[in-house]
XYZ file of N, CA, C and O in Angstrom:
380
model
N -8.087 -20.030 -4.684
C -8.065 -19.231 -3.538
C -6.593 -19.016 -3.171
O -6.368 -18.238 -2.468
N -5.901 -20.193 -3.569
C -4.427 -20.096 -3.183
C -3.657 -18.909 -3.643
O -2.856 -18.205 -3.027
N -3.908 -18.696 -4.919
C -3.259 -17.520 -5.744
C -3.658 -16.373 -5.126
O -2.737 -15.207 -4.630
N -4.960 -16.075 -4.530
C -5.555 -14.751 -4.122
C -4.924 -14.671 -2.621
O -4.476 -13.527 -2.360
N -4.761 -15.646 -1.909
C -4.343 -15.501 -0.566
C -2.642 -15.143 -0.632
O -2.117 -14.295 0.062
N -2.171 -15.881 -1.412
C -0.696 -15.496 -1.671
C -0.460 -14.140 -2.102
O 0.486 -13.568 -1.526
N -1.348 -13.802 -3.019
C -1.017 -12.173 -3.487
C -1.300 -11.346 -2.370
O -0.544 -10.462 -2.257
N -2.418 -11.544 -1.644
C -2.732 -10.567 -0.456
C -1.586 -10.526 0.542
O -1.319 -9.513 0.988
N -1.157 -11.585 0.849
C -0.066 -11.769 1.859
C 1.139 -11.057 1.453
O 1.999 -10.447 2.019
N 1.530 -11.439 0.293
C 2.604 -10.934 -0.478
C 2.622 -9.429 -0.658
O 3.538 -8.677 -0.463
N 1.525 -8.956 -1.020
C 1.219 -7.197 -1.066
C 1.662 -6.702 0.267
O 2.184 -5.633 0.296
N 0.930 -7.304 1.259
C 1.280 -6.854 2.759
C 2.718 -6.842 3.152
O 3.371 -5.841 3.555
N 3.391 -8.027 2.896
C 4.701 -8.047 3.338
C 5.615 -7.281 2.447
O 6.593 -6.530 2.932
N 5.564 -7.361 1.156
C 6.429 -6.498 0.256
C 6.214 -5.023 0.390
O 7.182 -4.225 0.398
N 4.800 -4.681 0.643
C 4.579 -3.336 0.832
C 5.456 -2.889 2.047
O 5.864 -1.694 2.201
N 5.273 -3.764 3.026
C 5.956 -3.229 4.326
C 7.458 -2.987 4.338
O 8.132 -2.280 4.752
N 8.137 -3.899 3.307
C 9.394 -4.048 3.049
C 9.804 -2.716 2.382
O 10.776 -2.110 2.828
N 8.998 -2.298 1.511
C 9.311 -0.953 0.681
C 9.073 0.155 1.755
O 10.067 1.039 1.691
N 8.228 0.127 2.577
C 7.958 1.219 3.485
C 9.087 1.464 4.514
O 9.288 2.416 5.076
N 9.695 0.371 5.001
C 10.784 0.416 5.596
C 11.909 1.180 5.238
O 12.724 1.904 6.094
N 12.329 1.302 3.854
C 13.464 2.017 3.325
C 13.107 3.384 3.645
O 14.036 3.938 3.967
N 12.127 4.236 3.176
C 12.083 5.484 3.436
C 11.986 5.987 4.843
O 12.524 6.937 5.167
N 11.390 5.001 5.576
C 11.590 5.196 7.118
C 12.721 5.377 7.561
O 13.032 6.261 8.252
N 13.865 4.478 7.137
C 15.183 4.623 7.508
C 15.833 5.861 6.948
O 16.734 6.278 7.493
N 15.532 6.244 5.830
C 16.046 7.521 5.211
C 15.517 8.657 6.124
O 16.344 9.525 6.456
N 14.332 8.629 6.504
C 13.710 9.814 7.090
C 13.991 9.838 8.509
O 14.324 10.922 9.027
N 14.350 8.730 9.387
C 14.388 8.626 10.799
C 15.566 8.204 11.216
O 15.912 8.349 12.490
N 16.450 7.359 10.251
C 17.680 6.752 10.933
C 18.906 7.278 10.021
O 19.888 6.494 10.262
N 18.740 8.067 9.348
C 19.956 8.674 8.542
C 20.394 7.900 7.314
O 21.416 8.067 6.858
N 19.780 7.029 6.807
C 20.006 6.218 5.668
C 20.061 7.212 4.465
O 19.252 7.889 4.229
N 21.186 7.012 3.585
C 21.208 7.948 2.715
C 20.235 7.630 1.623
O 19.864 6.546 1.086
N 19.678 8.718 0.914
C 18.799 8.481 -0.242
C 19.613 8.528 -1.515
O 19.821 9.460 -2.221
N 20.500 7.575 -1.827
C 21.438 7.429 -2.911
C 20.886 6.300 -3.833
O 19.897 5.820 -3.751
N 21.772 6.056 -4.911
C 21.347 5.330 -5.939
C 21.050 3.762 -5.405
O 20.119 3.236 -5.961
N 21.921 3.352 -4.275
C 21.715 2.046 -3.892
C 20.445 1.973 -3.131
O 19.673 0.952 -3.408
N 20.105 3.002 -2.316
C 18.753 2.929 -1.766
C 17.663 2.983 -2.846
O 16.599 2.177 -2.616
N 17.727 3.691 -3.734
C 16.730 3.948 -4.670
C 16.459 2.436 -5.526
O 15.352 1.863 -5.724
N 17.689 2.030 -5.861
C 17.667 0.479 -6.319
C 16.981 -0.328 -5.550
O 16.178 -1.254 -5.999
N 17.239 -0.389 -4.230
C 16.614 -1.222 -3.390
C 14.980 -0.990 -3.357
O 14.417 -2.046 -3.487
N 14.577 0.212 -3.284
C 13.245 0.595 -3.495
C 12.520 0.090 -4.764
O 11.531 -0.388 -4.847
N 13.400 0.239 -5.744
C 12.901 -0.334 -7.142
C 12.477 -1.586 -7.232
O 11.522 -2.208 -7.574
N 13.523 -2.408 -6.478
C 13.280 -3.942 -6.477
C 12.005 -4.402 -5.512
O 11.377 -5.208 -5.936
N 11.899 -3.684 -4.333
C 10.632 -3.869 -3.605
C 9.529 -3.438 -4.353
O 8.534 -4.305 -4.392
N 9.455 -2.490 -5.167
C 8.304 -2.014 -5.868
C 7.942 -3.213 -6.905
O 6.844 -3.316 -7.219
N 9.046 -3.657 -7.513
C 8.834 -4.946 -8.402
C 8.124 -6.091 -7.835
O 7.231 -6.649 -8.339
N 8.601 -6.368 -6.465
C 7.768 -7.371 -5.794
C 6.329 -7.016 -5.680
O 5.374 -7.929 -5.850
N 6.084 -5.807 -5.137
C 4.686 -5.204 -4.966
C 3.796 -5.615 -6.236
O 2.777 -5.957 -6.270
N 4.577 -5.125 -7.361
C 3.861 -5.303 -8.800
C 3.638 -6.842 -8.951
O 2.475 -7.102 -9.572
N 4.571 -7.703 -8.732
C 4.362 -9.074 -8.940
C 3.085 -9.647 -8.241
O 2.279 -10.192 -8.725
N 3.035 -9.124 -7.006
C 1.699 -9.657 -6.190
C 0.603 -9.058 -6.658
O -0.441 -9.640 -6.559
N 0.775 -7.834 -7.000
C -0.680 -7.032 -7.573
C -1.136 -7.723 -8.863
O -2.292 -7.865 -8.950
N -0.233 -8.080 -9.670
C -0.552 -8.786 -10.821
C -1.325 -10.053 -10.577
O -2.242 -10.451 -11.092
N -0.702 -10.678 -9.625
C -1.258 -11.969 -9.304
C -2.562 -11.978 -8.573
O -3.520 -12.788 -8.680
N -2.806 -10.841 -7.905
C -4.045 -10.542 -7.225
C -5.192 -10.274 -8.378
O -6.264 -10.832 -8.308
N -4.692 -9.613 -9.352
C -5.743 -9.260 -10.586
C -5.876 -10.637 -11.317
O -7.018 -11.072 -11.637
N -4.955 -11.531 -11.395
C -5.086 -12.909 -11.905
C -6.114 -13.730 -11.277
O -7.006 -14.283 -11.871
N -5.847 -13.720 -9.898
C -6.765 -14.521 -9.003
C -8.221 -14.028 -9.073
O -9.167 -14.829 -8.945
N -8.495 -12.739 -9.350
C -9.773 -12.195 -9.355
C -10.255 -12.026 -10.845
O -11.364 -11.479 -11.068
N -9.523 -12.578 -11.888
C -9.777 -12.365 -13.263
C -10.090 -11.090 -13.829
O -11.115 -10.790 -14.398
N -9.419 -10.139 -13.313
C -9.384 -8.815 -13.694
C -8.193 -8.540 -14.596
O -7.124 -8.763 -14.272
N -8.609 -7.627 -15.711
C -7.565 -7.056 -16.369
C -6.967 -5.863 -15.666
O -7.628 -4.721 -15.240
N -5.568 -5.906 -15.532
C -4.801 -4.932 -14.689
C -5.022 -3.545 -15.244
O -5.174 -2.687 -14.304
N -5.149 -3.466 -16.657
C -5.259 -2.183 -17.165
C -6.778 -1.559 -16.748
O -6.827 -0.255 -16.532
N -7.716 -2.413 -16.621
C -9.009 -2.081 -16.173
C -8.970 -1.531 -14.924
O -9.623 -0.553 -14.319
N -8.293 -2.172 -13.962
C -8.048 -1.660 -12.632
C -7.640 -0.458 -12.514
O -7.929 0.229 -11.704
N -6.510 -0.125 -13.219
C -5.924 1.170 -13.316
C -6.945 2.344 -13.745
O -7.020 3.524 -13.166
N -7.564 1.889 -14.737
C -8.547 2.780 -15.490
C -9.862 3.204 -14.395
O -10.224 4.171 -14.272
N -10.231 2.119 -13.570
C -11.104 2.379 -12.539
C -10.509 3.239 -11.529
O -11.398 4.031 -11.093
N -9.393 3.089 -11.084
C -8.769 4.015 -10.141
C -8.813 5.401 -10.703
O -8.967 6.421 -10.051
N -8.464 5.563 -11.900
C -8.451 6.978 -12.625
C -9.666 7.546 -12.463
O -9.982 8.609 -12.110
N -10.778 6.753 -12.951
C -12.252 7.330 -12.910
C -12.452 7.660 -11.546
O -13.111 8.765 -11.248
N -12.255 6.737 -10.526
C -12.614 7.246 -9.174
C -11.933 8.615 -8.746
O -12.615 9.351 -7.993
N -10.789 8.707 -9.005
C -10.039 9.967 -8.521
C -10.376 11.224 -9.422
O -10.629 12.140 -8.856
N -10.691 10.902 -10.710
C -11.232 12.172 -11.321
C -12.516 12.674 -10.843
O -13.002 13.828 -10.538
N -13.574 11.663 -10.395
C -14.857 11.951 -9.814
C -14.562 12.664 -8.317
O -15.182 13.500 -8.038
N -13.734 11.948 -7.475
C -13.237 12.444 -6.346
C -12.754 13.798 -6.258
O -13.053 14.729 -5.390
N -11.899 14.147 -7.113
C -11.263 15.476 -7.077
C -11.466 16.150 -8.442
O -10.673 16.172 -9.325
N -12.542 16.920 -8.407
C -12.953 17.601 -9.539
C -12.231 18.730 -10.182
O -12.228 18.888 -11.368
N -11.244 19.211 -9.424
C -10.358 20.011 -9.852
C -8.931 19.459 -10.473
O -8.061 20.306 -11.082
N -8.955 18.267 -10.405
C -7.911 17.667 -10.942
C -6.644 17.358 -10.256
O -5.688 16.831 -10.697
N -6.659 17.758 -8.900
C -5.591 17.451 -7.974
C -5.967 17.214 -6.623
O -7.257 17.537 -6.434
N -5.177 16.751 -5.723
C -5.685 16.587 -4.427
C -6.263 17.577 -3.727
O -5.632 18.812 -3.882
N -7.332 17.458 -3.084
C -7.809 18.469 -2.164
C -8.313 17.756 -0.830
O -9.176 16.801 -0.625
N -7.835 18.312 0.312
C -8.117 17.610 1.478
C -9.548 17.608 1.880
O -10.118 16.780 2.480
N -10.403 18.565 1.395
C -11.756 18.795 1.755
C -12.414 17.579 1.053
O -13.125 16.946 1.709
N -12.019 17.433 -0.345
C -12.763 16.275 -1.033
C -12.420 14.846 -0.259
O -12.992 13.903 -0.410
N -11.024 14.719 0.071
C -10.567 13.665 0.625
C -11.247 13.135 1.861
O -11.647 12.056 2.076
N -11.690 14.253 2.633
C -12.388 13.808 3.903
C -14.011 14.004 3.694
O -14.681 13.305 4.706
N -14.457 14.455 2.746
C -16.015 14.631 2.498
C -16.316 13.997 1.308
O -16.567 14.709 0.039
N -16.416 12.666 1.234
C -16.515 11.844 0.202
C -18.102 11.610 -0.275
O -18.872 11.749 0.729
N -18.338 11.588 -1.509
C -19.697 11.102 -1.753
C -20.237 9.908 -1.489
O -19.289 8.887 -1.246
N -21.481 9.752 -1.360
C -21.970 8.187 -0.948
C -21.391 7.144 -1.940
O -21.384 7.634 -3.305
N -20.953 6.099 -1.690
C -20.250 5.008 -2.489
C -18.856 5.265 -2.982
O -18.292 4.166 -3.468
N -18.285 6.294 -2.515
C -16.860 6.581 -2.870
C -16.193 5.850 -1.702
O -15.953 6.421 -0.510
N -15.463 4.738 -2.038
C -14.718 4.049 -1.111
C -13.303 4.238 -0.832
O -12.541 4.832 -1.725
């Protein structure tokens, strides 16, 4: 349980830190330069670390988690790309 809780809190924290960077680019004039991109890269690495640990805590194969997401999106968007209609009008069981 400790690994799962650490992963969940870590995902929220690091995801928030990642989100702060483009927010500052969009609204506070921070440049989208190589330093900023590197900073986002490092935050994404932390997100990945906690995501992998969540998979470990749940005894899930990370590749299967990705494959399940692909299957879900293929079923949701029959045209192969995002469509606002299907995003808002999901089939039963589509979480």
